[in-house]
């Protein structure tokens, strides 16, 4: 009982950071997507061969498998999007990047041709930007 409480930390109990785990999961999903793309191309080729041989039933089976694989790829794509949303976003830390972001925001703000009236009268009327 006391050995559990007072044991030393070992490398086995070291946990990976969550972002590293998400990156690994993302890589595995990308590999699975590549495998499914190969399977889809194989099924299309087989379907073409069967249609040349005038074997409609086998060609339709190949196309059904292809559709199934496409559905699986769609699910993998959704999982990848969820993982991308969970990954921490890197903010621009370099001064040049911050300045570019600031300039782009400024440009989009000035491109919008409407601005609130600068006088003290805030009646809600919009005046074109000069």
Short mmCIF file of N, CA and C in Angstrom, two decimals:
data_model
loop_
_atom_site.label_atom_id
_atom_site.label_comp_id
_atom_site.label_asym_id
_atom_site.label_seq_id
_atom_site.Cartn_x
_atom_site.Cartn_y
_atom_site.Cartn_z
N UNK A 1 0.82 -1.18 0.00
CA UNK A 1 0.00 0.00 0.00
C UNK A 1 0.87 1.25 0.00
N UNK A 2 1.89 1.27 0.89
CA UNK A 2 2.75 2.44 0.96
C UNK A 2 3.67 2.55 -0.26
N UNK A 3 3.94 1.41 -0.87
CA UNK A 3 4.80 1.45 -2.06
C UNK A 3 4.12 2.21 -3.20
N UNK A 4 2.82 2.15 -3.26
CA UNK A 4 2.09 2.91 -4.27
C UNK A 4 2.18 4.41 -4.01
N UNK A 5 2.10 4.79 -2.75
CA UNK A 5 2.12 6.21 -2.41
C UNK A 5 3.50 6.83 -2.56
N UNK A 6 4.53 6.09 -2.22
CA UNK A 6 5.87 6.66 -2.17
C UNK A 6 6.78 6.19 -3.29
N UNK A 7 6.21 5.68 -4.32
CA UNK A 7 7.05 5.22 -5.42
C UNK A 7 7.59 6.41 -6.21
N UNK A 8 8.69 6.16 -6.89
CA UNK A 8 9.31 7.20 -7.68
C UNK A 8 8.63 7.27 -9.04
N UNK A 9 8.68 8.44 -9.63
CA UNK A 9 8.15 8.61 -10.98
C UNK A 9 9.09 7.93 -11.97
N UNK A 10 8.52 7.18 -12.86
CA UNK A 10 9.33 6.53 -13.88
C UNK A 10 8.96 7.10 -15.23
N UNK A 11 9.71 6.70 -16.23
CA UNK A 11 9.44 7.18 -17.58
C UNK A 11 8.12 6.63 -18.10
N UNK A 12 7.68 5.51 -17.58
CA UNK A 12 6.44 4.91 -18.04
C UNK A 12 5.23 5.77 -17.68
N UNK A 13 5.33 6.48 -16.58
CA UNK A 13 4.19 7.28 -16.15
C UNK A 13 4.21 8.67 -16.78
N UNK A 14 5.27 8.96 -17.53
CA UNK A 14 5.36 10.26 -18.19
C UNK A 14 4.34 10.31 -19.32
N UNK A 15 3.48 11.30 -19.28
CA UNK A 15 2.44 11.43 -20.28
C UNK A 15 2.86 12.45 -21.33
N UNK A 16 2.45 12.20 -22.55
CA UNK A 16 2.75 13.14 -23.62
C UNK A 16 1.83 14.34 -23.52
N UNK A 17 2.29 15.44 -24.02
CA UNK A 17 1.44 16.63 -23.99
C UNK A 17 0.26 16.42 -24.93
N UNK A 18 -0.80 17.13 -24.67
CA UNK A 18 -2.03 16.92 -25.45
C UNK A 18 -1.84 17.34 -26.90
N UNK A 19 -1.08 18.41 -27.14
CA UNK A 19 -0.90 18.84 -28.53
C UNK A 19 -0.08 17.82 -29.31
N UNK A 20 0.89 17.19 -28.65
CA UNK A 20 1.69 16.16 -29.32
C UNK A 20 0.81 14.95 -29.65
N UNK A 21 -0.06 14.58 -28.73
CA UNK A 21 -0.97 13.47 -28.97
C UNK A 21 -1.92 13.78 -30.12
N UNK A 22 -2.41 15.02 -30.17
CA UNK A 22 -3.29 15.41 -31.26
C UNK A 22 -2.56 15.37 -32.60
N UNK A 23 -1.30 15.78 -32.60
CA UNK A 23 -0.51 15.73 -33.83
C UNK A 23 -0.34 14.29 -34.31
N UNK A 24 -0.08 13.39 -33.38
CA UNK A 24 0.07 11.98 -33.75
C UNK A 24 -1.23 11.42 -34.30
N UNK A 25 -2.33 11.77 -33.67
CA UNK A 25 -3.64 11.30 -34.14
C UNK A 25 -3.92 11.84 -35.53
N UNK A 26 -3.57 13.09 -35.76
CA UNK A 26 -3.77 13.71 -37.07
C UNK A 26 -2.95 12.99 -38.14
N UNK A 27 -1.71 12.62 -37.82
CA UNK A 27 -0.88 11.89 -38.77
C UNK A 27 -1.48 10.53 -39.10
N UNK A 28 -2.00 9.84 -38.08
CA UNK A 28 -2.61 8.52 -38.30
C UNK A 28 -3.84 8.66 -39.21
N UNK A 29 -4.64 9.69 -38.98
CA UNK A 29 -5.83 9.90 -39.80
C UNK A 29 -5.45 10.21 -41.25
N UNK A 30 -4.38 10.97 -41.44
CA UNK A 30 -3.93 11.27 -42.80
C UNK A 30 -3.44 10.01 -43.51
N UNK A 31 -2.76 9.12 -42.77
CA UNK A 31 -2.33 7.85 -43.36
C UNK A 31 -3.53 7.00 -43.76
N UNK A 32 -4.53 6.96 -42.89
CA UNK A 32 -5.74 6.19 -43.21
C UNK A 32 -6.43 6.76 -44.44
N UNK A 33 -6.43 8.09 -44.56
CA UNK A 33 -7.06 8.72 -45.72
C UNK A 33 -6.31 8.35 -47.00
N UNK A 34 -4.99 8.30 -46.94
CA UNK A 34 -4.21 7.89 -48.11
C UNK A 34 -4.52 6.46 -48.52
N UNK A 35 -4.66 5.58 -47.53
CA UNK A 35 -4.98 4.19 -47.82
C UNK A 35 -6.36 4.09 -48.48
N UNK A 36 -7.31 4.87 -47.97
CA UNK A 36 -8.65 4.84 -48.56
C UNK A 36 -8.65 5.38 -49.99
N UNK A 37 -7.84 6.39 -50.26
CA UNK A 37 -7.74 6.92 -51.62
C UNK A 37 -7.21 5.86 -52.57
N UNK A 38 -6.23 5.09 -52.12
CA UNK A 38 -5.70 4.01 -52.95
C UNK A 38 -6.76 2.96 -53.20
N UNK A 39 -7.53 2.62 -52.16
CA UNK A 39 -8.59 1.62 -52.32
C UNK A 39 -9.65 2.10 -53.30
N UNK A 40 -9.97 3.37 -53.24
CA UNK A 40 -10.97 3.93 -54.16
C UNK A 40 -10.48 3.83 -55.59
N UNK A 41 -9.23 4.18 -55.82
CA UNK A 41 -8.71 4.10 -57.19
C UNK A 41 -8.68 2.66 -57.68
N UNK A 42 -8.38 1.72 -56.81
CA UNK A 42 -8.38 0.30 -57.19
C UNK A 42 -9.79 -0.14 -57.56
N UNK A 43 -10.77 0.26 -56.76
CA UNK A 43 -12.16 -0.14 -57.05
C UNK A 43 -12.64 0.45 -58.37
N UNK A 44 -12.24 1.68 -58.69
CA UNK A 44 -12.65 2.29 -59.96
C UNK A 44 -12.05 1.50 -61.12
N UNK A 45 -10.78 1.14 -61.01
CA UNK A 45 -10.14 0.35 -62.06
C UNK A 45 -10.81 -1.00 -62.23
N UNK A 46 -11.14 -1.65 -61.12
CA UNK A 46 -11.81 -2.94 -61.20
C UNK A 46 -13.18 -2.81 -61.85
N UNK A 47 -13.89 -1.73 -61.51
CA UNK A 47 -15.21 -1.51 -62.10
C UNK A 47 -15.10 -1.32 -63.61
N UNK A 48 -14.08 -0.60 -64.04
CA UNK A 48 -13.88 -0.40 -65.48
C UNK A 48 -13.59 -1.73 -66.17
N UNK A 49 -12.77 -2.57 -65.53
CA UNK A 49 -12.45 -3.88 -66.11
C UNK A 49 -13.71 -4.74 -66.22
N UNK A 50 -14.54 -4.71 -65.19
CA UNK A 50 -15.76 -5.52 -65.21
C UNK A 50 -16.75 -5.01 -66.25
N UNK A 51 -16.82 -3.71 -66.46
CA UNK A 51 -17.73 -3.20 -67.49
C UNK A 51 -17.24 -3.55 -68.88
N UNK A 52 -15.93 -3.59 -69.07
CA UNK A 52 -15.38 -4.02 -70.37
C UNK A 52 -15.72 -5.49 -70.62
N UNK A 53 -15.70 -6.27 -69.54
CA UNK A 53 -16.02 -7.69 -69.66
C UNK A 53 -17.53 -7.94 -69.62
N UNK A 54 -18.30 -6.86 -69.57
CA UNK A 54 -19.78 -6.92 -69.55
C UNK A 54 -20.31 -7.70 -68.36
N UNK A 55 -19.67 -7.48 -67.21
CA UNK A 55 -20.12 -8.07 -65.95
C UNK A 55 -20.66 -6.94 -65.07
N UNK A 56 -21.95 -6.62 -65.29
CA UNK A 56 -22.56 -5.47 -64.62
C UNK A 56 -22.61 -5.63 -63.11
N UNK A 57 -22.95 -6.82 -62.66
CA UNK A 57 -23.14 -7.03 -61.23
C UNK A 57 -21.84 -6.81 -60.46
N UNK A 58 -20.74 -7.32 -60.96
CA UNK A 58 -19.46 -7.14 -60.29
C UNK A 58 -19.03 -5.66 -60.33
N UNK A 59 -19.32 -4.99 -61.45
CA UNK A 59 -18.97 -3.57 -61.56
C UNK A 59 -19.76 -2.75 -60.55
N UNK A 60 -21.03 -3.07 -60.38
CA UNK A 60 -21.85 -2.35 -59.40
C UNK A 60 -21.36 -2.60 -57.98
N UNK A 61 -20.91 -3.82 -57.69
CA UNK A 61 -20.36 -4.10 -56.37
C UNK A 61 -19.10 -3.26 -56.11
N UNK A 62 -18.27 -3.12 -57.12
CA UNK A 62 -17.07 -2.29 -56.98
C UNK A 62 -17.45 -0.83 -56.72
N UNK A 63 -18.46 -0.35 -57.42
CA UNK A 63 -18.88 1.04 -57.23
C UNK A 63 -19.51 1.25 -55.85
N UNK A 64 -20.19 0.22 -55.34
CA UNK A 64 -20.74 0.33 -53.98
C UNK A 64 -19.63 0.40 -52.94
N UNK A 65 -18.59 -0.42 -53.13
CA UNK A 65 -17.45 -0.36 -52.21
C UNK A 65 -16.76 1.00 -52.29
N UNK A 66 -16.67 1.52 -53.52
CA UNK A 66 -16.07 2.85 -53.70
C UNK A 66 -16.86 3.90 -52.95
N UNK A 67 -18.16 3.84 -53.02
CA UNK A 67 -19.01 4.80 -52.31
C UNK A 67 -18.84 4.65 -50.80
N UNK A 68 -18.72 3.42 -50.33
CA UNK A 68 -18.49 3.18 -48.91
C UNK A 68 -17.17 3.80 -48.47
N UNK A 69 -16.12 3.61 -49.27
CA UNK A 69 -14.81 4.18 -48.94
C UNK A 69 -14.87 5.71 -48.94
N UNK A 70 -15.64 6.28 -49.86
CA UNK A 70 -15.78 7.75 -49.89
C UNK A 70 -16.46 8.25 -48.62
N UNK A 71 -17.43 7.51 -48.14
CA UNK A 71 -18.08 7.87 -46.87
C UNK A 71 -17.10 7.81 -45.71
N UNK A 72 -16.26 6.79 -45.71
CA UNK A 72 -15.24 6.67 -44.67
C UNK A 72 -14.26 7.84 -44.73
N UNK A 73 -13.91 8.26 -45.95
CA UNK A 73 -13.01 9.40 -46.10
C UNK A 73 -13.65 10.68 -45.59
N UNK A 74 -14.94 10.81 -45.80
CA UNK A 74 -15.65 11.99 -45.30
C UNK A 74 -15.61 12.03 -43.77
N UNK A 75 -15.81 10.86 -43.15
CA UNK A 75 -15.74 10.79 -41.69
C UNK A 75 -14.34 11.16 -41.20
N UNK A 76 -13.33 10.64 -41.87
CA UNK A 76 -11.95 10.97 -41.49
C UNK A 76 -11.69 12.47 -41.63
N UNK A 77 -12.23 13.07 -42.68
CA UNK A 77 -12.07 14.51 -42.87
C UNK A 77 -12.71 15.29 -41.74
N UNK A 78 -13.88 14.83 -41.28
CA UNK A 78 -14.54 15.50 -40.15
C UNK A 78 -13.72 15.37 -38.88
N UNK A 79 -13.14 14.19 -38.66
CA UNK A 79 -12.29 14.00 -37.48
C UNK A 79 -11.07 14.92 -37.54
N UNK A 80 -10.49 15.04 -38.74
CA UNK A 80 -9.32 15.91 -38.89
C UNK A 80 -9.69 17.36 -38.61
N UNK A 81 -10.86 17.80 -39.05
CA UNK A 81 -11.28 19.17 -38.77
C UNK A 81 -11.45 19.39 -37.27
N UNK A 82 -12.03 18.42 -36.59
CA UNK A 82 -12.18 18.55 -35.13
C UNK A 82 -10.83 18.64 -34.44
N UNK A 83 -9.88 17.85 -34.89
CA UNK A 83 -8.56 17.88 -34.28
C UNK A 83 -7.87 19.21 -34.55
N UNK A 84 -8.02 19.72 -35.79
CA UNK A 84 -7.43 21.03 -36.10
C UNK A 84 -8.02 22.11 -35.22
N UNK A 85 -9.31 22.00 -34.90
CA UNK A 85 -9.94 22.98 -34.01
C UNK A 85 -9.39 22.89 -32.59
N UNK A 86 -8.99 21.69 -32.18
CA UNK A 86 -8.49 21.50 -30.82
C UNK A 86 -7.03 21.89 -30.67
N UNK A 87 -6.29 21.92 -31.77
CA UNK A 87 -4.87 22.28 -31.69
C UNK A 87 -4.73 23.74 -31.29
N UNK A 88 -3.74 24.06 -30.47
CA UNK A 88 -3.54 25.46 -30.09
C UNK A 88 -3.11 26.27 -31.30
N UNK A 89 -3.73 27.44 -31.45
CA UNK A 89 -3.42 28.31 -32.57
C UNK A 89 -2.16 29.10 -32.27
N UNK A 90 -1.27 29.17 -33.23
CA UNK A 90 -0.05 29.95 -33.06
C UNK A 90 -0.35 31.39 -33.46
N UNK A 91 -0.13 32.30 -32.55
CA UNK A 91 -0.35 33.71 -32.81
C UNK A 91 0.92 34.32 -33.39
N UNK A 92 0.77 35.33 -34.25
CA UNK A 92 1.97 35.94 -34.81
C UNK A 92 2.74 36.68 -33.73
N UNK A 93 3.98 36.30 -33.52
CA UNK A 93 4.78 36.91 -32.47
C UNK A 93 5.85 37.82 -33.03
N UNK A 94 6.17 37.65 -34.27
CA UNK A 94 7.18 38.48 -34.89
C UNK A 94 6.59 39.85 -35.20
N UNK A 95 7.36 40.91 -35.00
CA UNK A 95 6.86 42.27 -35.18
C UNK A 95 6.35 42.51 -36.59
N UNK A 96 7.04 41.95 -37.57
CA UNK A 96 6.61 42.13 -38.96
C UNK A 96 5.26 41.49 -39.22
N UNK A 97 5.04 40.30 -38.63
CA UNK A 97 3.76 39.63 -38.81
C UNK A 97 2.65 40.42 -38.15
N UNK A 98 2.91 40.95 -36.97
CA UNK A 98 1.89 41.73 -36.27
C UNK A 98 1.56 42.98 -37.09
N UNK A 99 2.57 43.61 -37.65
CA UNK A 99 2.35 44.81 -38.44
C UNK A 99 1.53 44.49 -39.69
N UNK A 100 1.81 43.35 -40.34
CA UNK A 100 1.04 42.97 -41.53
C UNK A 100 -0.42 42.72 -41.18
N UNK A 101 -0.65 42.04 -40.06
CA UNK A 101 -2.02 41.78 -39.64
C UNK A 101 -2.73 43.10 -39.34
N UNK A 102 -2.02 43.98 -38.67
CA UNK A 102 -2.59 45.29 -38.33
C UNK A 102 -2.93 46.07 -39.60
N UNK A 103 -2.04 46.06 -40.58
CA UNK A 103 -2.28 46.76 -41.84
C UNK A 103 -3.46 46.17 -42.59
N UNK A 104 -3.57 44.83 -42.61
CA UNK A 104 -4.68 44.21 -43.33
C UNK A 104 -6.02 44.54 -42.67
N UNK A 105 -6.04 44.58 -41.34
CA UNK A 105 -7.27 44.95 -40.64
C UNK A 105 -7.62 46.40 -40.94
N UNK A 106 -6.61 47.24 -40.97
CA UNK A 106 -6.83 48.65 -41.25
C UNK A 106 -7.38 48.84 -42.66
N UNK A 107 -6.84 48.08 -43.63
CA UNK A 107 -7.31 48.18 -45.01
C UNK A 107 -8.76 47.74 -45.13
N UNK A 108 -9.10 46.64 -44.49
CA UNK A 108 -10.48 46.17 -44.58
C UNK A 108 -11.42 47.14 -43.89
N UNK A 109 -10.97 47.80 -42.84
CA UNK A 109 -11.81 48.78 -42.16
C UNK A 109 -12.03 50.00 -43.04
N UNK A 110 -10.97 50.46 -43.71
CA UNK A 110 -11.12 51.65 -44.56
C UNK A 110 -11.87 51.31 -45.84
N UNK A 111 -11.85 50.07 -46.28
CA UNK A 111 -12.59 49.68 -47.47
C UNK A 111 -14.09 49.72 -47.23
N UNK A 112 -14.48 49.46 -46.00
CA UNK A 112 -15.90 49.58 -45.72
C UNK A 112 -16.23 51.06 -45.75
N UNK A 113 -17.15 51.44 -46.60
CA UNK A 113 -17.36 52.86 -46.89
C UNK A 113 -18.29 53.54 -45.89
N UNK A 114 -18.61 52.87 -44.80
CA UNK A 114 -19.51 53.48 -43.84
C UNK A 114 -18.83 53.61 -42.48
N UNK A 115 -19.15 54.70 -41.78
CA UNK A 115 -18.60 54.92 -40.46
C UNK A 115 -19.64 55.68 -39.65
N UNK A 116 -19.62 55.53 -38.35
CA UNK A 116 -20.55 56.28 -37.51
C UNK A 116 -20.22 57.76 -37.58
N UNK A 117 -21.22 58.58 -37.44
CA UNK A 117 -21.05 60.02 -37.52
C UNK A 117 -20.14 60.48 -36.38
N UNK A 118 -19.03 61.23 -36.65
CA UNK A 118 -18.09 61.59 -35.61
C UNK A 118 -18.60 62.67 -34.66
N UNK A 119 -19.64 63.37 -35.02
CA UNK A 119 -20.15 64.39 -34.11
C UNK A 119 -20.83 63.73 -32.93
N UNK A 120 -21.20 64.51 -31.96
CA UNK A 120 -21.81 63.97 -30.75
C UNK A 120 -23.21 63.43 -30.98
N UNK A 121 -23.75 63.62 -32.14
CA UNK A 121 -25.10 63.17 -32.45
C UNK A 121 -25.06 61.70 -32.87
N UNK A 122 -25.43 60.81 -31.98
CA UNK A 122 -25.44 59.38 -32.25
C UNK A 122 -26.87 58.92 -32.47
N UNK A 123 -27.44 59.36 -33.54
CA UNK A 123 -28.82 58.98 -33.84
C UNK A 123 -28.88 57.65 -34.55
N UNK A 124 -27.73 57.06 -34.81
CA UNK A 124 -27.73 55.76 -35.48
C UNK A 124 -27.59 55.91 -36.99
N UNK A 125 -27.48 57.16 -37.48
CA UNK A 125 -27.34 57.37 -38.91
C UNK A 125 -25.91 57.07 -39.34
N UNK A 126 -25.76 56.47 -40.49
CA UNK A 126 -24.45 56.13 -41.00
C UNK A 126 -24.05 57.16 -42.04
N UNK A 127 -22.80 57.58 -41.98
CA UNK A 127 -22.28 58.58 -42.91
C UNK A 127 -21.14 57.96 -43.68
N UNK A 128 -21.04 58.22 -45.01
CA UNK A 128 -19.94 57.64 -45.79
C UNK A 128 -18.59 58.10 -45.26
N UNK A 129 -17.62 57.19 -45.30
CA UNK A 129 -16.27 57.48 -44.82
C UNK A 129 -15.55 58.32 -45.85
N UNK A 130 -14.88 59.37 -45.40
CA UNK A 130 -14.16 60.28 -46.32
C UNK A 130 -12.69 60.10 -46.20
#
